[in-house]
């Protein structure tokens, strides 16, 4: 009988391979379980109110406009100014054929989109730097409530809580990701306000036009196109019709700092075009075109902004913050850093944060001084072991009206500093849930009850059927 020798090295190899396979399969199944339980994050809708409430009436808007301009002329923002015309070739109407219209645009090299900007006088300025005095450049409006036909203030939009897709309208279904959660209301950082002014009695000496805008005569408008069409035609403007006058301004609603001010005129220009030289065969044609003049001021304010406003750092960990400065020469400005509790975290002169074993919350502040004023920004640092996932242990519960059941969750990792969750019912007319996860049936129907981890805002749901 043949004796089979036992190879210990092969046994060791088999044991190692078996252990690796066990850990691979176990890890794979654990990963599947975690993935199936994860339903994304669902941070609560945090809306920060502005320093001033959004204007609700034309009177509010006028008062707000004067207030933010007054703040600008008494502070130290930089200002740049542009005066320019825009139009659209689709607005061109002629007394010729469609073929002539197309030929006209081709021959004149689409002159409408090439109208030159207004030439400034030698003594005029188009920019002032920080601290040089915005009043030297910015024009103060002269309007009252009777001048306003309408106004709008735009800053609200909506966002899908699952994927972040945005909309100007509140939606109940996200077409992008399929989520059935209603869109959150969100606030933009700026109020975008438009005041539409009256176009009545524009020829009067004290009209809205004369008080707030730069009226243009026919010769000025014609001169704007001479450098573009002079080789092909002569243009004589015979009428300017003002269709809309409006003042538009944007304000950082968190600081009441105006960032944009524009005086705009929508006009319809009628003119005779007499072709010459190689284009003389076209003769003389009458045209009409829409034209818009924009006189715009862009304001920039000194500031300091940190790269993050919330950080979570594990005990004995490190991280860093970057400070972005807006000023004349940010490279030479010095930023000072401080920590509200150096027993939890310290910060050095370059924004590098070191945290210790002690868990807790600390505020890191960065500050710099510019032209006699201080500017700062803060970041809240949470020192803790962060939550990585959370799942509901029961995915379906059936109750009779009046019955209750205690729902449980599991937060991972086990040593996460914050283990608590907050409970919600999507329809409290069917079932309610208390702070401890006890759900009580109220009426027949089906409702989703979900929990959010207080750290990380991980979401997990349970379907509650009330029979």
Short mmCIF file of C-alpha atoms in Angstrom, two decimals:
data_model
loop_
_atom_site.label_atom_id
_atom_site.label_comp_id
_atom_site.label_asym_id
_atom_site.label_seq_id
_atom_site.Cartn_x
_atom_site.Cartn_y
_atom_site.Cartn_z
CA UNK A 1 0.00 0.00 0.00
CA UNK A 2 1.32 3.40 -1.05
CA UNK A 3 1.86 5.94 1.74
CA UNK A 4 0.74 9.54 1.08
CA UNK A 5 2.98 12.09 2.71
CA UNK A 6 1.28 15.02 4.38
CA UNK A 7 2.54 18.36 3.03
CA UNK A 8 2.33 20.93 5.83
CA UNK A 9 3.22 23.83 3.49
CA UNK A 10 0.17 23.11 1.32
CA UNK A 11 -2.07 22.98 4.37
CA UNK A 12 -0.78 26.39 5.46
CA UNK A 13 -1.47 27.77 2.00
CA UNK A 14 -5.03 26.37 2.04
CA UNK A 15 -5.67 27.89 5.48
CA UNK A 16 -4.40 31.32 4.38
CA UNK A 17 -6.49 31.22 1.19
CA UNK A 18 -9.59 30.14 3.15
CA UNK A 19 -9.15 32.99 5.61
CA UNK A 20 -8.74 35.50 2.79
CA UNK A 21 -11.83 34.17 1.01
CA UNK A 22 -13.80 34.32 4.28
CA UNK A 23 -12.84 37.93 4.88
CA UNK A 24 -13.48 38.85 1.24
CA UNK A 25 -16.97 37.30 1.20
CA UNK A 26 -17.75 38.64 4.67
CA UNK A 27 -16.60 42.11 3.74
CA UNK A 28 -18.52 41.95 0.46
CA UNK A 29 -21.75 40.91 2.21
CA UNK A 30 -21.23 43.53 4.91
CA UNK A 31 -20.70 46.12 2.20
CA UNK A 32 -23.88 45.04 0.42
CA UNK A 33 -25.79 45.27 3.68
CA UNK A 34 -24.45 48.76 4.35
CA UNK A 35 -25.12 49.91 0.78
CA UNK A 36 -28.68 48.55 0.86
CA UNK A 37 -29.31 50.31 4.16
CA UNK A 38 -27.80 53.63 3.05
CA UNK A 39 -30.31 56.03 1.56
CA UNK A 40 -28.05 58.99 1.11
CA UNK A 41 -27.73 62.04 3.28
CA UNK A 42 -30.59 64.41 3.97
CA UNK A 43 -29.29 67.53 5.72
CA UNK A 44 -31.99 69.74 7.24
CA UNK A 45 -32.88 72.82 5.26
CA UNK A 46 -30.88 75.59 6.90
CA UNK A 47 -32.06 79.00 5.65
CA UNK A 48 -30.06 82.01 6.75
CA UNK A 49 -32.09 85.20 6.88
CA UNK A 50 -30.61 88.37 5.40
CA UNK A 51 -29.33 91.34 7.34
CA UNK A 52 -32.35 93.21 5.94
CA UNK A 53 -35.61 91.50 4.94
CA UNK A 54 -36.36 91.25 1.24
CA UNK A 55 -38.35 94.24 -0.04
CA UNK A 56 -42.04 93.39 -0.36
CA UNK A 57 -43.36 96.62 -1.88
CA UNK A 58 -42.04 99.24 -4.33
CA UNK A 59 -41.70 101.65 -1.42
CA UNK A 60 -39.52 99.10 0.45
CA UNK A 61 -37.38 98.63 -2.66
CA UNK A 62 -36.78 102.36 -3.17
CA UNK A 63 -35.87 102.85 0.48
CA UNK A 64 -33.52 99.86 0.35
CA UNK A 65 -31.84 101.12 -2.84
CA UNK A 66 -31.03 104.50 -1.30
CA UNK A 67 -29.81 102.84 1.91
CA UNK A 68 -27.36 100.44 0.23
CA UNK A 69 -26.02 103.16 -2.08
CA UNK A 70 -25.51 105.44 0.91
CA UNK A 71 -23.58 102.62 2.60
CA UNK A 72 -21.39 102.31 -0.50
CA UNK A 73 -20.52 105.99 -0.81
CA UNK A 74 -19.65 106.14 2.90
CA UNK A 75 -17.53 102.97 2.88
CA UNK A 76 -14.50 101.82 0.88
CA UNK A 77 -15.59 99.53 -2.01
CA UNK A 78 -13.91 99.70 -5.40
CA UNK A 79 -16.18 100.59 -8.35
CA UNK A 80 -15.92 100.07 -12.10
CA UNK A 81 -18.26 101.63 -14.68
CA UNK A 82 -19.36 100.48 -18.15
CA UNK A 83 -21.65 102.16 -20.68
CA UNK A 84 -22.58 99.90 -23.57
CA UNK A 85 -25.28 99.03 -26.09
CA UNK A 86 -26.68 95.61 -26.93
CA UNK A 87 -29.24 94.38 -29.44
CA UNK A 88 -30.40 91.35 -31.37
CA UNK A 89 -30.43 90.87 -35.14
CA UNK A 90 -33.84 89.15 -34.78
CA UNK A 91 -35.34 92.53 -33.88
CA UNK A 92 -34.41 94.04 -37.25
CA UNK A 93 -37.42 94.99 -39.41
CA UNK A 94 -37.04 96.54 -42.90
CA UNK A 95 -39.30 97.54 -45.75
CA UNK A 96 -37.47 95.10 -48.03
CA UNK A 97 -37.94 91.39 -48.69
CA UNK A 98 -36.75 88.56 -46.46
CA UNK A 99 -33.88 88.08 -48.90
CA UNK A 100 -32.98 91.75 -48.50
CA UNK A 101 -33.04 91.45 -44.70
CA UNK A 102 -30.56 88.57 -44.81
CA UNK A 103 -28.40 90.40 -47.30
CA UNK A 104 -28.50 93.55 -45.20
CA UNK A 105 -27.19 91.72 -42.17
CA UNK A 106 -24.49 90.05 -44.21
CA UNK A 107 -23.36 93.21 -46.00
CA UNK A 108 -23.30 95.28 -42.83
CA UNK A 109 -21.44 92.53 -40.97
CA UNK A 110 -24.35 92.26 -38.55
CA UNK A 111 -23.78 95.82 -37.37
CA UNK A 112 -26.37 95.49 -34.59
CA UNK A 113 -24.12 93.23 -32.54
CA UNK A 114 -21.08 95.38 -33.19
CA UNK A 115 -22.30 98.74 -31.95
CA UNK A 116 -19.35 100.42 -30.27
CA UNK A 117 -19.39 101.62 -26.69
CA UNK A 118 -19.90 105.26 -25.92
CA UNK A 119 -16.67 107.25 -25.99
CA UNK A 120 -15.87 108.79 -22.63
CA UNK A 121 -14.65 112.34 -22.17
CA UNK A 122 -10.99 112.72 -21.29
CA UNK A 123 -11.90 113.99 -17.83
CA UNK A 124 -14.31 111.14 -17.05
CA UNK A 125 -13.31 108.15 -14.92
CA UNK A 126 -14.39 104.54 -15.28
CA UNK A 127 -13.03 103.11 -12.02
CA UNK A 128 -12.12 104.01 -8.45
CA UNK A 129 -10.08 101.77 -6.18
CA UNK A 130 -10.68 100.68 -2.61
CA UNK A 131 -11.01 103.67 -0.33
CA UNK A 132 -10.84 106.21 -3.20
CA UNK A 133 -14.48 107.26 -2.82
CA UNK A 134 -17.36 105.58 -4.61
CA UNK A 135 -19.18 108.95 -4.68
CA UNK A 136 -16.70 110.12 -7.34
CA UNK A 137 -18.16 107.67 -9.82
CA UNK A 138 -21.48 106.14 -8.80
CA UNK A 139 -24.64 107.97 -9.85
CA UNK A 140 -27.35 108.43 -7.21
CA UNK A 141 -30.88 107.72 -8.52
CA UNK A 142 -33.63 110.32 -8.34
CA UNK A 143 -36.87 108.35 -8.04
CA UNK A 144 -39.96 108.27 -5.86
CA UNK A 145 -42.82 105.84 -5.45
CA UNK A 146 -44.90 107.54 -8.18
CA UNK A 147 -42.16 106.83 -10.75
CA UNK A 148 -42.42 103.05 -10.35
CA UNK A 149 -44.63 100.89 -12.56
CA UNK A 150 -43.55 97.55 -11.08
CA UNK A 151 -40.78 95.89 -9.13
CA UNK A 152 -39.40 92.39 -8.52
CA UNK A 153 -37.03 90.89 -5.97
CA UNK A 154 -35.55 87.51 -6.86
CA UNK A 155 -33.54 85.42 -4.43
CA UNK A 156 -35.64 82.29 -3.79
CA UNK A 157 -35.08 79.00 -5.60
CA UNK A 158 -35.73 75.31 -4.89
CA UNK A 159 -33.48 72.28 -4.60
CA UNK A 160 -33.98 68.51 -4.67
CA UNK A 161 -32.93 67.20 -1.22
CA UNK A 162 -31.59 63.99 -2.78
CA UNK A 163 -29.39 65.11 -5.68
CA UNK A 164 -29.27 68.89 -5.37
CA UNK A 165 -30.94 69.64 -8.73
CA UNK A 166 -32.32 73.19 -8.66
CA UNK A 167 -35.47 74.81 -10.01
CA UNK A 168 -37.13 78.20 -9.94
CA UNK A 169 -40.41 76.44 -9.10
CA UNK A 170 -41.30 74.21 -6.11
CA UNK A 171 -41.48 70.64 -7.44
CA UNK A 172 -42.83 67.47 -5.86
CA UNK A 173 -40.82 65.08 -8.09
CA UNK A 174 -37.22 65.32 -9.24
CA UNK A 175 -36.98 64.35 -12.92
CA UNK A 176 -33.22 64.10 -12.60
CA UNK A 177 -32.96 61.43 -9.85
CA UNK A 178 -36.60 60.33 -9.44
CA UNK A 179 -36.86 61.38 -5.80
CA UNK A 180 -40.40 61.85 -4.47
CA UNK A 181 -39.30 64.22 -1.72
CA UNK A 182 -40.61 67.77 -2.21
CA UNK A 183 -37.99 70.31 -3.18
CA UNK A 184 -36.47 72.46 -0.44
CA UNK A 185 -36.82 76.21 -0.57
CA UNK A 186 -33.41 77.89 -0.78
CA UNK A 187 -32.11 81.47 -0.65
CA UNK A 188 -29.44 82.84 -2.96
CA UNK A 189 -26.74 85.01 -1.43
CA UNK A 190 -27.95 88.11 -3.29
CA UNK A 191 -31.18 90.01 -3.67
CA UNK A 192 -31.65 90.72 -7.40
CA UNK A 193 -34.05 93.68 -7.54
CA UNK A 194 -35.52 95.43 -10.58
CA UNK A 195 -37.50 98.70 -10.54
CA UNK A 196 -39.42 99.34 -13.77
CA UNK A 197 -39.99 103.07 -14.16
CA UNK A 198 -42.72 104.99 -15.92
CA UNK A 199 -42.29 105.94 -19.59
CA UNK A 200 -45.02 108.60 -19.45
CA UNK A 201 -44.23 112.25 -20.28
CA UNK A 202 -40.59 111.54 -21.17
CA UNK A 203 -40.25 114.85 -23.00
CA UNK A 204 -40.88 116.87 -19.87
CA UNK A 205 -37.90 118.64 -18.34
CA UNK A 206 -38.21 116.81 -15.02
CA UNK A 207 -39.15 113.39 -16.43
CA UNK A 208 -37.93 110.06 -15.09
CA UNK A 209 -35.71 109.81 -18.17
CA UNK A 210 -33.97 113.15 -17.64
CA UNK A 211 -33.54 112.62 -13.89
CA UNK A 212 -32.07 109.11 -13.98
CA UNK A 213 -30.71 108.33 -17.42
CA UNK A 214 -28.60 109.83 -20.18
CA UNK A 215 -31.05 110.67 -22.99
CA UNK A 216 -29.67 110.03 -26.47
CA UNK A 217 -30.50 112.05 -29.58
CA UNK A 218 -30.69 110.74 -33.13
CA UNK A 219 -27.22 111.94 -34.08
CA UNK A 220 -25.59 110.12 -31.14
CA UNK A 221 -27.24 106.82 -32.01
CA UNK A 222 -26.26 107.11 -35.67
CA UNK A 223 -22.67 107.91 -34.70
CA UNK A 224 -22.41 104.64 -32.78
CA UNK A 225 -22.60 102.64 -36.01
CA UNK A 226 -20.56 104.81 -38.34
CA UNK A 227 -17.29 102.93 -37.85
CA UNK A 228 -19.01 99.64 -38.74
CA UNK A 229 -21.14 100.53 -41.77
CA UNK A 230 -19.48 103.63 -43.25
CA UNK A 231 -18.02 101.68 -46.20
CA UNK A 232 -21.42 100.23 -47.11
CA UNK A 233 -24.08 102.77 -46.18
CA UNK A 234 -25.07 105.97 -44.45
CA UNK A 235 -27.51 105.70 -41.55
CA UNK A 236 -29.83 108.54 -40.50
CA UNK A 237 -31.89 107.92 -37.34
CA UNK A 238 -35.31 109.61 -37.49
CA UNK A 239 -36.89 108.45 -34.22
CA UNK A 240 -36.09 106.95 -30.80
CA UNK A 241 -38.94 105.27 -28.90
CA UNK A 242 -38.31 104.41 -25.24
CA UNK A 243 -40.03 101.08 -24.51
CA UNK A 244 -38.78 100.39 -20.98
CA UNK A 245 -36.76 102.20 -18.33
CA UNK A 246 -35.52 100.31 -15.33
CA UNK A 247 -32.97 100.28 -12.53
CA UNK A 248 -31.57 96.92 -11.51
CA UNK A 249 -29.39 96.31 -8.48
CA UNK A 250 -27.94 93.35 -6.63
CA UNK A 251 -27.16 93.29 -2.93
CA UNK A 252 -25.36 90.73 -0.78
CA UNK A 253 -28.30 90.08 1.54
CA UNK A 254 -26.06 88.84 4.38
CA UNK A 255 -24.07 92.08 4.54
CA UNK A 256 -26.29 94.70 2.79
CA UNK A 257 -23.40 95.45 0.41
CA UNK A 258 -24.51 96.46 -3.08
CA UNK A 259 -22.50 94.67 -5.79
CA UNK A 260 -24.22 95.84 -8.98
CA UNK A 261 -26.21 98.89 -10.07
CA UNK A 262 -27.51 99.33 -13.60
CA UNK A 263 -29.53 102.03 -15.34
CA UNK A 264 -31.07 100.45 -18.47
CA UNK A 265 -33.07 101.81 -21.40
CA UNK A 266 -34.86 99.61 -23.94
CA UNK A 267 -35.36 101.60 -27.14
CA UNK A 268 -36.74 101.06 -30.63
CA UNK A 269 -34.75 102.93 -33.27
CA UNK A 270 -36.11 103.75 -36.73
CA UNK A 271 -33.71 104.95 -39.43
CA UNK A 272 -33.08 105.34 -43.14
CA UNK A 273 -30.16 103.40 -44.58
CA UNK A 274 -28.73 104.67 -47.88
CA UNK A 275 -26.38 102.16 -49.46
CA UNK A 276 -23.35 103.29 -51.43
CA UNK A 277 -20.20 102.16 -53.22
CA UNK A 278 -20.39 98.44 -54.09
CA UNK A 279 -23.83 98.21 -52.45
CA UNK A 280 -25.51 101.18 -54.15
CA UNK A 281 -27.91 98.85 -55.99
CA UNK A 282 -29.78 98.26 -52.73
CA UNK A 283 -30.87 101.90 -52.75
CA UNK A 284 -32.48 103.40 -49.67
CA UNK A 285 -34.35 101.35 -47.09
CA UNK A 286 -36.23 102.12 -43.88
CA UNK A 287 -35.34 99.97 -40.87
CA UNK A 288 -36.43 99.46 -37.27
CA UNK A 289 -34.34 97.78 -34.59
CA UNK A 290 -34.51 97.25 -30.81
CA UNK A 291 -31.58 98.64 -28.88
CA UNK A 292 -30.67 98.50 -25.19
CA UNK A 293 -28.27 100.83 -23.39
CA UNK A 294 -26.77 99.69 -20.09
CA UNK A 295 -24.93 101.98 -17.71
CA UNK A 296 -23.59 99.61 -15.10
CA UNK A 297 -21.59 99.92 -11.89
CA UNK A 298 -19.81 96.89 -10.43
CA UNK A 299 -18.78 97.16 -6.78
CA UNK A 300 -16.25 95.03 -4.93
CA UNK A 301 -15.91 95.11 -1.15
CA UNK A 302 -12.87 94.25 0.97
CA UNK A 303 -13.37 90.87 2.63
CA UNK A 304 -11.82 87.75 4.10
CA UNK A 305 -13.38 84.37 3.30
CA UNK A 306 -12.31 81.00 4.68
CA UNK A 307 -12.20 77.89 2.51
CA UNK A 308 -14.47 76.00 4.95
CA UNK A 309 -16.98 77.13 7.54
CA UNK A 310 -17.51 73.70 9.13
CA UNK A 311 -14.89 70.99 9.67
CA UNK A 312 -15.09 67.61 11.42
CA UNK A 313 -11.68 66.39 12.64
CA UNK A 314 -11.00 63.19 14.54
CA UNK A 315 -9.12 63.39 17.86
CA UNK A 316 -5.35 63.83 17.40
CA UNK A 317 -6.00 64.83 13.78
CA UNK A 318 -5.02 67.85 11.68
CA UNK A 319 -6.52 69.94 8.91
CA UNK A 320 -5.99 73.39 7.42
CA UNK A 321 -7.95 76.43 6.33
CA UNK A 322 -7.20 78.83 3.49
CA UNK A 323 -8.07 82.53 3.76
CA UNK A 324 -8.96 84.41 0.57
CA UNK A 325 -8.57 88.20 0.79
CA UNK A 326 -10.23 90.82 -1.38
CA UNK A 327 -8.23 94.05 -1.19
CA UNK A 328 -5.80 96.10 -3.26
CA UNK A 329 -2.76 93.91 -2.65
CA UNK A 330 -3.71 90.75 -0.74
CA UNK A 331 -0.19 89.32 -0.89
CA UNK A 332 1.17 91.84 1.61
CA UNK A 333 -1.70 91.67 4.08
CA UNK A 334 -1.26 89.68 7.27
CA UNK A 335 -3.96 87.36 8.56
CA UNK A 336 -4.12 86.61 12.29
CA UNK A 337 -5.61 83.32 13.49
CA UNK A 338 -7.15 82.34 16.82
CA UNK A 339 -8.93 79.41 18.49
CA UNK A 340 -11.79 79.84 20.93
CA UNK A 341 -10.58 76.88 23.03
CA UNK A 342 -6.94 75.84 22.76
CA UNK A 343 -7.55 72.83 25.00
CA UNK A 344 -9.49 71.35 22.05
CA UNK A 345 -7.64 72.75 19.01
CA UNK A 346 -4.88 75.20 18.11
CA UNK A 347 -4.23 77.01 14.85
CA UNK A 348 -0.92 78.41 13.57
CA UNK A 349 -0.16 81.53 11.51
CA UNK A 350 -0.79 79.67 8.23
CA UNK A 351 -4.19 78.23 9.16
CA UNK A 352 -3.06 74.69 10.06
CA UNK A 353 -5.24 73.20 12.80
CA UNK A 354 -4.06 70.63 15.37
CA UNK A 355 -6.67 68.96 17.57
CA UNK A 356 -6.10 66.92 20.72
CA UNK A 357 -7.77 63.90 22.32
CA UNK A 358 -10.50 66.00 23.88
CA UNK A 359 -13.70 66.03 21.84
CA UNK A 360 -15.86 69.12 21.51
CA UNK A 361 -16.57 72.20 19.44
CA UNK A 362 -14.22 75.09 18.77
CA UNK A 363 -14.36 78.23 16.61
CA UNK A 364 -11.37 79.18 14.45
CA UNK A 365 -11.27 82.88 13.52
CA UNK A 366 -9.16 84.58 10.84
CA UNK A 367 -8.84 88.39 10.83
CA UNK A 368 -7.03 91.07 8.83
CA UNK A 369 -7.04 94.86 8.89
CA UNK A 370 -7.33 97.00 5.77
CA UNK A 371 -7.70 100.77 5.44
CA UNK A 372 -8.62 101.14 9.08
CA UNK A 373 -11.27 98.40 9.15
CA UNK A 374 -11.15 94.81 10.36
CA UNK A 375 -12.46 91.88 8.31
CA UNK A 376 -12.87 88.35 9.63
CA UNK A 377 -14.45 84.96 9.00
CA UNK A 378 -14.96 81.90 11.20
CA UNK A 379 -15.01 78.12 10.92
CA UNK A 380 -16.68 75.81 13.43
CA UNK A 381 -14.52 72.74 14.09
CA UNK A 382 -16.11 69.63 15.60
CA UNK A 383 -13.58 67.27 17.16
CA UNK A 384 -15.14 63.83 17.14
CA UNK A 385 -15.18 60.42 15.50
CA UNK A 386 -17.64 60.95 12.63
CA UNK A 387 -20.61 58.78 11.76
CA UNK A 388 -20.04 56.87 8.50
CA UNK A 389 -23.43 55.24 8.08
CA UNK A 390 -26.77 54.59 9.77
CA UNK A 391 -29.49 52.05 9.05
CA UNK A 392 -32.99 51.26 10.27
CA UNK A 393 -33.22 47.74 11.73
CA UNK A 394 -36.90 47.40 10.73
CA UNK A 395 -37.76 48.26 7.13
CA UNK A 396 -41.49 47.41 7.33
CA UNK A 397 -43.95 47.58 10.22
CA UNK A 398 -47.70 46.82 10.19
CA UNK A 399 -49.89 48.30 12.93
CA UNK A 400 -53.54 48.61 13.78
CA UNK A 401 -54.97 52.06 14.51
CA UNK A 402 -53.86 53.06 18.01
CA UNK A 403 -51.00 50.53 18.21
CA UNK A 404 -47.37 51.53 18.74
CA UNK A 405 -43.97 50.02 17.93
CA UNK A 406 -40.43 51.01 18.85
CA UNK A 407 -38.13 51.45 15.84
CA UNK A 408 -34.39 50.97 16.22
CA UNK A 409 -31.37 52.20 14.29
CA UNK A 410 -27.72 51.21 14.11
CA UNK A 411 -25.05 53.87 13.78
CA UNK A 412 -21.59 52.98 12.45
CA UNK A 413 -18.86 52.97 13.55
CA UNK A 414 -19.66 51.84 17.07
CA UNK A 415 -17.30 54.38 18.58
CA UNK A 416 -18.74 57.37 16.67
CA UNK A 417 -18.93 60.29 19.07
CA UNK A 418 -22.52 61.25 18.21
CA UNK A 419 -24.82 58.22 18.23
CA UNK A 420 -28.17 60.02 18.33
CA UNK A 421 -30.75 60.29 15.56
CA UNK A 422 -33.79 62.46 14.93
CA UNK A 423 -37.11 60.94 13.87
CA UNK A 424 -39.65 62.14 11.28
CA UNK A 425 -42.98 61.00 9.85
CA UNK A 426 -43.81 62.04 6.29
CA UNK A 427 -47.54 62.08 7.09
CA UNK A 428 -48.55 62.54 10.72
CA UNK A 429 -52.22 62.06 9.85
CA UNK A 430 -51.36 58.35 9.38
CA UNK A 431 -48.64 57.80 11.97
CA UNK A 432 -46.60 59.88 14.39
CA UNK A 433 -43.16 59.15 15.81
CA UNK A 434 -41.63 60.51 19.01
CA UNK A 435 -38.04 61.47 19.87
CA UNK A 436 -37.26 57.88 20.94
CA UNK A 437 -38.44 56.28 17.68
CA UNK A 438 -41.77 55.02 19.02
CA UNK A 439 -44.23 55.16 16.13
CA UNK A 440 -47.99 55.28 16.81
CA UNK A 441 -50.66 54.51 14.21
CA UNK A 442 -53.28 57.25 13.81
CA UNK A 443 -55.35 56.29 10.75
CA UNK A 444 -55.38 53.69 7.97
CA UNK A 445 -52.84 54.17 5.22
CA UNK A 446 -49.15 53.84 4.43
CA UNK A 447 -46.48 56.29 5.53
CA UNK A 448 -42.69 56.52 5.51
CA UNK A 449 -41.06 57.09 8.88
CA UNK A 450 -37.39 57.96 8.69
CA UNK A 451 -34.45 58.74 10.94
CA UNK A 452 -31.59 61.17 10.36
CA UNK A 453 -28.29 60.71 12.14
CA UNK A 454 -27.47 63.91 14.02
CA UNK A 455 -23.91 63.65 12.70
CA UNK A 456 -23.64 63.38 8.93
CA UNK A 457 -27.43 63.42 8.40
CA UNK A 458 -27.54 59.85 7.08
CA UNK A 459 -31.10 58.82 6.27
CA UNK A 460 -32.82 55.46 6.69
CA UNK A 461 -36.53 54.68 6.33
CA UNK A 462 -39.21 52.30 7.52
CA UNK A 463 -42.52 51.77 5.73
CA UNK A 464 -45.39 51.81 8.26
CA UNK A 465 -48.66 50.22 7.14
CA UNK A 466 -51.69 51.06 9.26
CA UNK A 467 -54.59 48.64 8.76
#
